[in-house]
């Protein structure tokens, strides 16, 4: 595989495009918004600048990486003659189904179709494609250029050949692919999201404050960041969406989102990207100040 299309220029999409381009693949970065594309490319350039400053890559490698990425504003133009498509659009089931219907009509029948979904069923996504054996999940972790794991999700009909190809491709990106089966939340979020939700419940019930909960998990459990800080980093809206998928898929009350999480999302408090969540990010993107709502 040499030619890759990435759909979505947001946090995950630009990170995936960056990673493929850095390893010499030709990437079509697709987004319906020219502004999103420009922001995505700006982010890639800034991240590459950091790598140059840390002497992880040379200035020439940075320029080569950027030259490997072509911007596209529509799917039909962007997916011509590609070997793999990685969909990294918003975590919305209806949107993903719409995109995969378009891919089915515009891609070669040999093109592998992957989704970076963090919770939505690969089998369901594949149901709108004429040959579902080529549909697979490639769940990269954020930040993509740094994190080693790629969760490889086999749908009910995903072929052994496609799975093998995607596993080998992930290794060529210097990632560690882990194959899992297609159930709500897969492995990463099935374990992570209930922990985050329980941390929010602990705050909601007044057991301890934001800083205290995160400190216990960092110092007592050796987590690099606390669950509330991590929720802010992921996006509280994304956490809520994943919990809702698992709650709907398993019909188990243990996956029911905490009312505090629901209210914060309704109020537009999404975490880092909105400037406030459990912490206040008005001055910088570090979790240094607890949000006023929780600091009294």
PDB file of C-alpha atoms in Angstrom:
ATOM      1  CA  UNK A   1       0.000   0.000   0.000  1.00  0.00           C
ATOM      2  CA  UNK A   2       1.352   3.384  -1.041  1.00  0.00           C
ATOM      3  CA  UNK A   3      -1.625   5.718  -1.423  1.00  0.00           C
ATOM      4  CA  UNK A   4      -3.802   6.565   1.581  1.00  0.00           C
ATOM      5  CA  UNK A   5      -6.908   8.728   1.985  1.00  0.00           C
ATOM      6  CA  UNK A   6      -7.804  10.140   5.388  1.00  0.00           C
ATOM      7  CA  UNK A   7     -11.306  11.555   5.856  1.00  0.00           C
ATOM      8  CA  UNK A   8     -11.512  14.322   8.452  1.00  0.00           C
ATOM      9  CA  UNK A   9      -8.848  16.926   9.225  1.00  0.00           C
ATOM     10  CA  UNK A  10      -9.605  17.226  12.940  1.00  0.00           C
ATOM     11  CA  UNK A  11      -7.410  16.071  15.819  1.00  0.00           C
ATOM     12  CA  UNK A  12      -7.387  12.390  14.877  1.00  0.00           C
ATOM     13  CA  UNK A  13      -7.491  12.857  11.111  1.00  0.00           C
ATOM     14  CA  UNK A  14      -4.563  15.248  10.907  1.00  0.00           C
ATOM     15  CA  UNK A  15      -2.588  13.043  13.289  1.00  0.00           C
ATOM     16  CA  UNK A  16      -3.241   9.968  11.123  1.00  0.00           C
ATOM     17  CA  UNK A  17      -2.328  11.891   7.941  1.00  0.00           C
ATOM     18  CA  UNK A  18       0.857  13.170   9.617  1.00  0.00           C
ATOM     19  CA  UNK A  19       1.890   9.657  10.621  1.00  0.00           C
ATOM     20  CA  UNK A  20       1.357   8.068   7.201  1.00  0.00           C
ATOM     21  CA  UNK A  21       3.072  10.979   5.428  1.00  0.00           C
ATOM     22  CA  UNK A  22       6.050  10.847   7.784  1.00  0.00           C
ATOM     23  CA  UNK A  23       6.593   7.207   6.823  1.00  0.00           C
ATOM     24  CA  UNK A  24       6.617   7.996   3.105  1.00  0.00           C
ATOM     25  CA  UNK A  25       3.004   7.316   2.134  1.00  0.00           C
ATOM     26  CA  UNK A  26       1.159   9.638  -0.237  1.00  0.00           C
ATOM     27  CA  UNK A  27      -1.845  10.982   1.658  1.00  0.00           C
ATOM     28  CA  UNK A  28      -5.059  12.600   0.447  1.00  0.00           C
ATOM     29  CA  UNK A  29      -6.420  14.546   3.443  1.00  0.00           C
ATOM     30  CA  UNK A  30     -10.148  15.081   2.882  1.00  0.00           C
ATOM     31  CA  UNK A  31     -12.497  17.475   4.650  1.00  0.00           C
ATOM     32  CA  UNK A  32     -15.582  19.356   3.427  1.00  0.00           C
ATOM     33  CA  UNK A  33     -14.274  22.523   5.106  1.00  0.00           C
ATOM     34  CA  UNK A  34     -11.286  24.384   3.642  1.00  0.00           C
ATOM     35  CA  UNK A  35     -10.860  26.042   7.038  1.00  0.00           C
ATOM     36  CA  UNK A  36     -10.657  22.649   8.759  1.00  0.00           C
ATOM     37  CA  UNK A  37      -8.111  21.496   6.199  1.00  0.00           C
ATOM     38  CA  UNK A  38      -5.954  24.547   6.796  1.00  0.00           C
ATOM     39  CA  UNK A  39      -6.170  24.140  10.579  1.00  0.00           C
ATOM     40  CA  UNK A  40      -5.249  20.490  10.182  1.00  0.00           C
ATOM     41  CA  UNK A  41      -2.218  21.293   8.038  1.00  0.00           C
ATOM     42  CA  UNK A  42      -1.171  24.034  10.467  1.00  0.00           C
ATOM     43  CA  UNK A  43      -1.332  21.510  13.305  1.00  0.00           C
ATOM     44  CA  UNK A  44       0.756  19.001  11.351  1.00  0.00           C
ATOM     45  CA  UNK A  45       3.360  21.678  10.599  1.00  0.00           C
ATOM     46  CA  UNK A  46       3.542  22.730  14.271  1.00  0.00           C
ATOM     47  CA  UNK A  47       3.908  19.134  15.433  1.00  0.00           C
ATOM     48  CA  UNK A  48       6.659  18.548  12.887  1.00  0.00           C
ATOM     49  CA  UNK A  49       8.409  21.722  14.070  1.00  0.00           C
ATOM     50  CA  UNK A  50       8.423  20.297  17.594  1.00  0.00           C
ATOM     51  CA  UNK A  51       9.963  17.082  16.289  1.00  0.00           C
ATOM     52  CA  UNK A  52      12.665  19.088  14.485  1.00  0.00           C
ATOM     53  CA  UNK A  53      13.356  21.088  17.663  1.00  0.00           C
ATOM     54  CA  UNK A  54      13.748  17.837  19.612  1.00  0.00           C
ATOM     55  CA  UNK A  55      16.022  16.495  16.831  1.00  0.00           C
ATOM     56  CA  UNK A  56      13.711  13.538  16.173  1.00  0.00           C
ATOM     57  CA  UNK A  57      13.527  14.454  12.471  1.00  0.00           C
ATOM     58  CA  UNK A  58      15.455  16.821  10.199  1.00  0.00           C
ATOM     59  CA  UNK A  59      14.129  19.934   8.480  1.00  0.00           C
ATOM     60  CA  UNK A  60      14.315  18.022   5.188  1.00  0.00           C
ATOM     61  CA  UNK A  61      12.180  15.196   6.634  1.00  0.00           C
ATOM     62  CA  UNK A  62       9.638  17.756   7.807  1.00  0.00           C
ATOM     63  CA  UNK A  63       9.359  19.252   4.325  1.00  0.00           C
ATOM     64  CA  UNK A  64       9.115  15.812   2.735  1.00  0.00           C
ATOM     65  CA  UNK A  65       6.332  14.851   5.141  1.00  0.00           C
ATOM     66  CA  UNK A  66       4.337  17.973   4.277  1.00  0.00           C
ATOM     67  CA  UNK A  67       4.885  17.400   0.561  1.00  0.00           C
ATOM     68  CA  UNK A  68       3.373  13.916   0.897  1.00  0.00           C
ATOM     69  CA  UNK A  69      -0.013  15.387   1.900  1.00  0.00           C
ATOM     70  CA  UNK A  70      -2.536  16.685  -0.645  1.00  0.00           C
ATOM     71  CA  UNK A  71      -5.694  18.473   0.476  1.00  0.00           C
ATOM     72  CA  UNK A  72      -9.099  17.517  -0.951  1.00  0.00           C
ATOM     73  CA  UNK A  73     -12.566  18.910  -0.238  1.00  0.00           C
ATOM     74  CA  UNK A  74     -14.698  16.036  -1.536  1.00  0.00           C
ATOM     75  CA  UNK A  75     -14.628  12.274  -1.189  1.00  0.00           C
ATOM     76  CA  UNK A  76     -14.913  11.218  -4.873  1.00  0.00           C
ATOM     77  CA  UNK A  77     -11.805  13.213  -5.834  1.00  0.00           C
ATOM     78  CA  UNK A  78      -9.874  12.204  -2.745  1.00  0.00           C
ATOM     79  CA  UNK A  79     -10.336   8.436  -2.879  1.00  0.00           C
ATOM     80  CA  UNK A  80      -9.448   7.805  -6.524  1.00  0.00           C
ATOM     81  CA  UNK A  81      -6.717   5.168  -6.863  1.00  0.00           C
ATOM     82  CA  UNK A  82      -6.033   4.839  -3.129  1.00  0.00           C
ATOM     83  CA  UNK A  83      -5.168   1.542  -1.479  1.00  0.00           C
ATOM     84  CA  UNK A  84      -6.647   2.387   1.919  1.00  0.00           C
ATOM     85  CA  UNK A  85      -9.165   4.870   3.279  1.00  0.00           C
ATOM     86  CA  UNK A  86      -9.108   5.753   6.980  1.00  0.00           C
ATOM     87  CA  UNK A  87     -12.302   7.523   8.035  1.00  0.00           C
ATOM     88  CA  UNK A  88     -11.688   9.832  11.002  1.00  0.00           C
ATOM     89  CA  UNK A  89     -14.829  11.954  10.966  1.00  0.00           C
ATOM     90  CA  UNK A  90     -16.875  12.946  14.022  1.00  0.00           C
ATOM     91  CA  UNK A  91     -17.987  10.045  16.246  1.00  0.00           C
ATOM     92  CA  UNK A  92     -21.507  10.019  14.812  1.00  0.00           C
ATOM     93  CA  UNK A  93     -23.013   6.799  13.513  1.00  0.00           C
ATOM     94  CA  UNK A  94     -25.260   8.356  10.857  1.00  0.00           C
ATOM     95  CA  UNK A  95     -22.386  10.419   9.465  1.00  0.00           C
ATOM     96  CA  UNK A  96     -20.092   7.402   9.278  1.00  0.00           C
ATOM     97  CA  UNK A  97     -22.725   5.310   7.497  1.00  0.00           C
ATOM     98  CA  UNK A  98     -23.226   8.122   4.977  1.00  0.00           C
ATOM     99  CA  UNK A  99     -19.462   8.340   4.355  1.00  0.00           C
ATOM    100  CA  UNK A 100     -19.076   4.591   3.871  1.00  0.00           C
ATOM    101  CA  UNK A 101     -21.950   4.546   1.359  1.00  0.00           C
ATOM    102  CA  UNK A 102     -20.022   7.194  -0.595  1.00  0.00           C
ATOM    103  CA  UNK A 103     -16.811   5.197  -0.332  1.00  0.00           C
ATOM    104  CA  UNK A 104     -18.561   2.091  -1.631  1.00  0.00           C
ATOM    105  CA  UNK A 105     -19.634   3.988  -4.731  1.00  0.00           C
ATOM    106  CA  UNK A 106     -16.351   5.785  -5.397  1.00  0.00           C
ATOM    107  CA  UNK A 107     -13.529   3.444  -4.372  1.00  0.00           C
ATOM    108  CA  UNK A 108     -12.030   0.527  -6.217  1.00  0.00           C
ATOM    109  CA  UNK A 109     -13.441  -2.799  -5.023  1.00  0.00           C
ATOM    110  CA  UNK A 110      -9.953  -3.673  -3.777  1.00  0.00           C
ATOM    111  CA  UNK A 111      -9.597  -0.584  -1.577  1.00  0.00           C
ATOM    112  CA  UNK A 112      -9.544  -1.374   2.149  1.00  0.00           C
ATOM    113  CA  UNK A 113     -12.024   0.771   4.071  1.00  0.00           C
ATOM    114  CA  UNK A 114     -11.070   1.493   7.686  1.00  0.00           C
ATOM    115  CA  UNK A 115     -12.761   3.519  10.402  1.00  0.00           C
ATOM    116  CA  UNK A 116     -10.991   5.207  13.291  1.00  0.00           C
ATOM    117  CA  UNK A 117     -14.187   4.946  15.343  1.00  0.00           C
ATOM    118  CA  UNK A 118     -13.624   4.535  19.063  1.00  0.00           C
ATOM    119  CA  UNK A 119     -16.908   2.762  19.797  1.00  0.00           C
ATOM    120  CA  UNK A 120     -19.292   2.350  16.825  1.00  0.00           C
ATOM    121  CA  UNK A 121     -19.805  -1.169  15.451  1.00  0.00           C
ATOM    122  CA  UNK A 122     -17.575  -2.018  12.479  1.00  0.00           C
ATOM    123  CA  UNK A 123     -20.114  -4.666  11.476  1.00  0.00           C
ATOM    124  CA  UNK A 124     -22.832  -2.010  11.334  1.00  0.00           C
ATOM    125  CA  UNK A 125     -20.627   0.341   9.329  1.00  0.00           C
ATOM    126  CA  UNK A 126     -19.770  -2.511   6.933  1.00  0.00           C
ATOM    127  CA  UNK A 127     -23.467  -3.278   6.397  1.00  0.00           C
ATOM    128  CA  UNK A 128     -23.788  -0.345   3.959  1.00  0.00           C
ATOM    129  CA  UNK A 129     -20.866  -1.565   1.813  1.00  0.00           C
ATOM    130  CA  UNK A 130     -21.353  -4.060  -1.033  1.00  0.00           C
ATOM    131  CA  UNK A 131     -18.335  -6.164   0.007  1.00  0.00           C
ATOM    132  CA  UNK A 132     -18.125  -5.860   3.819  1.00  0.00           C
ATOM    133  CA  UNK A 133     -15.119  -8.170   4.078  1.00  0.00           C
ATOM    134  CA  UNK A 134     -12.892  -5.167   3.249  1.00  0.00           C
ATOM    135  CA  UNK A 135     -14.139  -3.023   6.155  1.00  0.00           C
ATOM    136  CA  UNK A 136     -12.077  -2.905   9.352  1.00  0.00           C
ATOM    137  CA  UNK A 137     -11.468  -0.688  12.375  1.00  0.00           C
ATOM    138  CA  UNK A 138      -8.156   1.143  12.847  1.00  0.00           C
ATOM    139  CA  UNK A 139      -8.529   2.886  16.198  1.00  0.00           C
ATOM    140  CA  UNK A 140      -5.475   5.094  16.622  1.00  0.00           C
ATOM    141  CA  UNK A 141      -4.741   6.731  19.969  1.00  0.00           C
ATOM    142  CA  UNK A 142      -4.343  10.480  20.542  1.00  0.00           C
ATOM    143  CA  UNK A 143      -1.825  12.020  19.881  1.00  0.00           C
ATOM    144  CA  UNK A 144      -1.408   9.743  16.876  1.00  0.00           C
ATOM    145  CA  UNK A 145       2.239  10.537  15.995  1.00  0.00           C
ATOM    146  CA  UNK A 146       3.292   9.682  19.564  1.00  0.00           C
ATOM    147  CA  UNK A 147       1.044   6.851  20.787  1.00  0.00           C
ATOM    148  CA  UNK A 148       2.116   3.330  19.812  1.00  0.00           C
ATOM    149  CA  UNK A 149      -1.180   1.446  19.994  1.00  0.00           C
ATOM    150  CA  UNK A 150      -3.540   0.816  17.093  1.00  0.00           C
ATOM    151  CA  UNK A 151      -6.627  -1.161  18.059  1.00  0.00           C
ATOM    152  CA  UNK A 152      -7.500  -3.285  15.007  1.00  0.00           C
ATOM    153  CA  UNK A 153     -11.201  -4.207  15.063  1.00  0.00           C
ATOM    154  CA  UNK A 154     -12.503  -7.107  13.000  1.00  0.00           C
ATOM    155  CA  UNK A 155     -16.114  -6.783  11.933  1.00  0.00           C
ATOM    156  CA  UNK A 156     -18.235  -9.910  11.610  1.00  0.00           C
ATOM    157  CA  UNK A 157     -17.322 -10.210   7.914  1.00  0.00           C
ATOM    158  CA  UNK A 158     -13.807  -8.719   7.875  1.00  0.00           C
ATOM    159  CA  UNK A 159     -11.517 -11.069   5.939  1.00  0.00           C
ATOM    160  CA  UNK A 160      -8.285 -12.599   7.218  1.00  0.00           C
ATOM    161  CA  UNK A 161      -6.456 -11.037   4.252  1.00  0.00           C
ATOM    162  CA  UNK A 162      -7.620  -7.514   5.105  1.00  0.00           C
ATOM    163  CA  UNK A 163      -6.825  -7.992   8.791  1.00  0.00           C
ATOM    164  CA  UNK A 164      -3.321  -9.251   8.006  1.00  0.00           C
ATOM    165  CA  UNK A 165      -2.679  -6.352   5.601  1.00  0.00           C
ATOM    166  CA  UNK A 166      -3.772  -3.730   8.134  1.00  0.00           C
ATOM    167  CA  UNK A 167      -1.785  -5.320  10.961  1.00  0.00           C
ATOM    168  CA  UNK A 168       1.360  -5.335   8.798  1.00  0.00           C
ATOM    169  CA  UNK A 169       0.740  -1.775   7.660  1.00  0.00           C
ATOM    170  CA  UNK A 170       0.417  -0.601  11.271  1.00  0.00           C
ATOM    171  CA  UNK A 171       3.781  -2.152  12.100  1.00  0.00           C
ATOM    172  CA  UNK A 172       5.353  -0.262   9.171  1.00  0.00           C
ATOM    173  CA  UNK A 173       4.170   2.933  10.902  1.00  0.00           C
ATOM    174  CA  UNK A 174       6.167   1.845  13.961  1.00  0.00           C
ATOM    175  CA  UNK A 175       2.915   1.133  15.808  1.00  0.00           C
ATOM    176  CA  UNK A 176       1.845  -1.886  17.846  1.00  0.00           C
ATOM    177  CA  UNK A 177      -1.402  -3.298  16.390  1.00  0.00           C
ATOM    178  CA  UNK A 178      -3.665  -5.313  18.687  1.00  0.00           C
ATOM    179  CA  UNK A 179      -6.503  -7.309  17.133  1.00  0.00           C
ATOM    180  CA  UNK A 180      -9.864  -7.234  18.933  1.00  0.00           C
ATOM    181  CA  UNK A 181     -13.402  -8.283  18.100  1.00  0.00           C
ATOM    182  CA  UNK A 182     -16.335  -6.023  17.337  1.00  0.00           C
ATOM    183  CA  UNK A 183     -18.284  -5.274  20.526  1.00  0.00           C
ATOM    184  CA  UNK A 184     -19.318  -1.847  21.890  1.00  0.00           C
ATOM    185  CA  UNK A 185     -16.299   0.128  23.082  1.00  0.00           C
ATOM    186  CA  UNK A 186     -13.946  -2.628  21.828  1.00  0.00           C
ATOM    187  CA  UNK A 187     -11.222  -3.037  24.518  1.00  0.00           C
ATOM    188  CA  UNK A 188      -9.719   0.412  25.098  1.00  0.00           C
ATOM    189  CA  UNK A 189     -12.905   2.344  25.746  1.00  0.00           C
ATOM    190  CA  UNK A 190     -14.814  -0.541  27.289  1.00  0.00           C
ATOM    191  CA  UNK A 191     -12.301  -0.398  30.146  1.00  0.00           C
ATOM    192  CA  UNK A 192     -11.384   3.304  30.076  1.00  0.00           C
ATOM    193  CA  UNK A 193     -14.803   4.956  29.872  1.00  0.00           C
ATOM    194  CA  UNK A 194     -16.365   3.231  32.901  1.00  0.00           C
ATOM    195  CA  UNK A 195     -13.307   4.352  34.906  1.00  0.00           C
ATOM    196  CA  UNK A 196     -13.721   7.956  33.727  1.00  0.00           C
ATOM    197  CA  UNK A 197     -17.458   7.778  34.392  1.00  0.00           C
ATOM    198  CA  UNK A 198     -16.817   6.449  37.905  1.00  0.00           C
ATOM    199  CA  UNK A 199     -14.384   9.293  38.558  1.00  0.00           C
ATOM    200  CA  UNK A 200     -17.108  11.746  37.512  1.00  0.00           C
ATOM    201  CA  UNK A 201     -19.596   9.936  39.778  1.00  0.00           C
ATOM    202  CA  UNK A 202     -17.102  10.222  42.642  1.00  0.00           C
ATOM    203  CA  UNK A 203     -16.922  13.984  42.073  1.00  0.00           C
ATOM    204  CA  UNK A 204     -20.728  14.200  41.618  1.00  0.00           C
ATOM    205  CA  UNK A 205     -21.291  12.408  44.932  1.00  0.00           C
ATOM    206  CA  UNK A 206     -18.951  14.748  46.786  1.00  0.00           C
ATOM    207  CA  UNK A 207     -16.443  12.089  47.801  1.00  0.00           C
ATOM    208  CA  UNK A 208     -13.511  14.268  46.731  1.00  0.00           C
ATOM    209  CA  UNK A 209     -12.623  17.196  44.483  1.00  0.00           C
ATOM    210  CA  UNK A 210     -11.224  17.262  40.946  1.00  0.00           C
ATOM    211  CA  UNK A 211      -7.597  17.707  41.980  1.00  0.00           C
ATOM    212  CA  UNK A 212      -7.874  15.098  44.727  1.00  0.00           C
ATOM    213  CA  UNK A 213      -9.425  12.425  42.485  1.00  0.00           C
ATOM    214  CA  UNK A 214      -6.798  12.924  39.788  1.00  0.00           C
ATOM    215  CA  UNK A 215      -3.954  12.962  42.330  1.00  0.00           C
ATOM    216  CA  UNK A 216      -5.076   9.641  43.827  1.00  0.00           C
ATOM    217  CA  UNK A 217      -5.058   7.991  40.409  1.00  0.00           C
ATOM    218  CA  UNK A 218      -1.750   9.524  39.337  1.00  0.00           C
ATOM    219  CA  UNK A 219       0.226   8.868  42.512  1.00  0.00           C
ATOM    220  CA  UNK A 220      -1.589   5.771  43.736  1.00  0.00           C
ATOM    221  CA  UNK A 221      -2.199   3.964  40.454  1.00  0.00           C
ATOM    222  CA  UNK A 222       0.725   5.313  38.379  1.00  0.00           C
ATOM    223  CA  UNK A 223      -1.539   6.826  35.731  1.00  0.00           C
ATOM    224  CA  UNK A 224       0.268   9.524  33.685  1.00  0.00           C
ATOM    225  CA  UNK A 225      -2.769  11.787  34.040  1.00  0.00           C
ATOM    226  CA  UNK A 226      -5.870  11.605  36.195  1.00  0.00           C
ATOM    227  CA  UNK A 227      -9.196  10.397  34.753  1.00  0.00           C
ATOM    228  CA  UNK A 228     -10.839  13.846  34.898  1.00  0.00           C
ATOM    229  CA  UNK A 229      -7.909  15.499  33.139  1.00  0.00           C
ATOM    230  CA  UNK A 230      -7.956  12.682  30.585  1.00  0.00           C
ATOM    231  CA  UNK A 231     -11.683  13.190  30.016  1.00  0.00           C
ATOM    232  CA  UNK A 232     -11.020  16.870  29.313  1.00  0.00           C
ATOM    233  CA  UNK A 233      -8.255  15.888  26.891  1.00  0.00           C
ATOM    234  CA  UNK A 234     -10.448  13.378  25.034  1.00  0.00           C
ATOM    235  CA  UNK A 235     -13.448  15.711  25.043  1.00  0.00           C
ATOM    236  CA  UNK A 236     -16.399  15.302  27.396  1.00  0.00           C
ATOM    237  CA  UNK A 237     -18.755  15.169  24.410  1.00  0.00           C
ATOM    238  CA  UNK A 238     -16.758  12.249  22.995  1.00  0.00           C
ATOM    239  CA  UNK A 239     -16.773  10.472  26.382  1.00  0.00           C
ATOM    240  CA  UNK A 240     -20.545  10.895  26.582  1.00  0.00           C
ATOM    241  CA  UNK A 241     -21.022   9.582  23.043  1.00  0.00           C
ATOM    242  CA  UNK A 242     -18.953   6.465  23.726  1.00  0.00           C
ATOM    243  CA  UNK A 243     -20.765   5.738  27.002  1.00  0.00           C
ATOM    244  CA  UNK A 244     -24.104   6.103  25.222  1.00  0.00           C
ATOM    245  CA  UNK A 245     -23.005   3.626  22.539  1.00  0.00           C
ATOM    246  CA  UNK A 246     -21.971   1.092  25.190  1.00  0.00           C
ATOM    247  CA  UNK A 247     -25.098   1.675  27.279  1.00  0.00           C
ATOM    248  CA  UNK A 248     -27.275   1.150  24.216  1.00  0.00           C
ATOM    249  CA  UNK A 249     -25.251  -1.837  22.986  1.00  0.00           C
ATOM    250  CA  UNK A 250     -25.053  -3.783  26.251  1.00  0.00           C
ATOM    251  CA  UNK A 251     -28.269  -2.547  27.935  1.00  0.00           C
ATOM    252  CA  UNK A 252     -26.294  -2.588  31.181  1.00  0.00           C
ATOM    253  CA  UNK A 253     -26.815   0.264  33.682  1.00  0.00           C
ATOM    254  CA  UNK A 254     -23.122   0.254  34.629  1.00  0.00           C
ATOM    255  CA  UNK A 255     -22.447   2.103  31.372  1.00  0.00           C
ATOM    256  CA  UNK A 256     -25.061   4.816  32.021  1.00  0.00           C
ATOM    257  CA  UNK A 257     -23.395   8.257  31.813  1.00  0.00           C
ATOM    258  CA  UNK A 258     -23.193  10.231  35.058  1.00  0.00           C
ATOM    259  CA  UNK A 259     -25.762  13.084  35.152  1.00  0.00           C
ATOM    260  CA  UNK A 260     -22.915  15.541  35.792  1.00  0.00           C
ATOM    261  CA  UNK A 261     -21.240  14.524  32.526  1.00  0.00           C
ATOM    262  CA  UNK A 262     -24.523  14.898  30.640  1.00  0.00           C
ATOM    263  CA  UNK A 263     -25.120  18.387  32.064  1.00  0.00           C
ATOM    264  CA  UNK A 264     -21.580  19.556  31.349  1.00  0.00           C
ATOM    265  CA  UNK A 265     -21.880  18.514  27.702  1.00  0.00           C
ATOM    266  CA  UNK A 266     -25.274  20.210  27.430  1.00  0.00           C
ATOM    267  CA  UNK A 267     -23.682  23.363  28.819  1.00  0.00           C
ATOM    268  CA  UNK A 268     -20.918  23.262  26.210  1.00  0.00           C
ATOM    269  CA  UNK A 269     -18.178  22.371  28.692  1.00  0.00           C
ATOM    270  CA  UNK A 270     -16.245  19.899  26.542  1.00  0.00           C
ATOM    271  CA  UNK A 271     -12.802  20.167  28.127  1.00  0.00           C
ATOM    272  CA  UNK A 272      -9.632  21.423  26.450  1.00  0.00           C
ATOM    273  CA  UNK A 273     -11.246  22.168  23.081  1.00  0.00           C
ATOM    274  CA  UNK A 274     -13.921  24.434  24.574  1.00  0.00           C
ATOM    275  CA  UNK A 275     -11.597  26.045  27.121  1.00  0.00           C
ATOM    276  CA  UNK A 276     -13.263  24.514  30.166  1.00  0.00           C
ATOM    277  CA  UNK A 277     -14.236  21.156  31.554  1.00  0.00           C
ATOM    278  CA  UNK A 278     -13.141  19.847  34.934  1.00  0.00           C
ATOM    279  CA  UNK A 279     -10.207  22.243  34.565  1.00  0.00           C
ATOM    280  CA  UNK A 280     -10.019  25.770  33.195  1.00  0.00           C
ATOM    281  CA  UNK A 281      -7.880  26.170  30.057  1.00  0.00           C
ATOM    282  CA  UNK A 282      -8.347  29.912  29.466  1.00  0.00           C
ATOM    283  CA  UNK A 283      -4.644  30.623  30.043  1.00  0.00           C
ATOM    284  CA  UNK A 284      -3.082  27.452  28.648  1.00  0.00           C
ATOM    285  CA  UNK A 285      -3.911  23.864  27.752  1.00  0.00           C
ATOM    286  CA  UNK A 286      -2.370  22.447  30.905  1.00  0.00           C
ATOM    287  CA  UNK A 287      -4.637  21.151  33.659  1.00  0.00           C
ATOM    288  CA  UNK A 288      -3.382  23.604  36.272  1.00  0.00           C
ATOM    289  CA  UNK A 289      -6.564  25.348  37.414  1.00  0.00           C
ATOM    290  CA  UNK A 290      -9.699  23.534  38.510  1.00  0.00           C
ATOM    291  CA  UNK A 291     -12.811  25.015  36.915  1.00  0.00           C
ATOM    292  CA  UNK A 292     -14.587  27.537  39.174  1.00  0.00           C
ATOM    293  CA  UNK A 293     -17.628  25.250  39.311  1.00  0.00           C
ATOM    294  CA  UNK A 294     -15.569  22.694  41.234  1.00  0.00           C
ATOM    295  CA  UNK A 295     -13.089  24.876  43.097  1.00  0.00           C
ATOM    296  CA  UNK A 296     -15.311  26.248  45.878  1.00  0.00           C
TER     297      UNK A 296
END
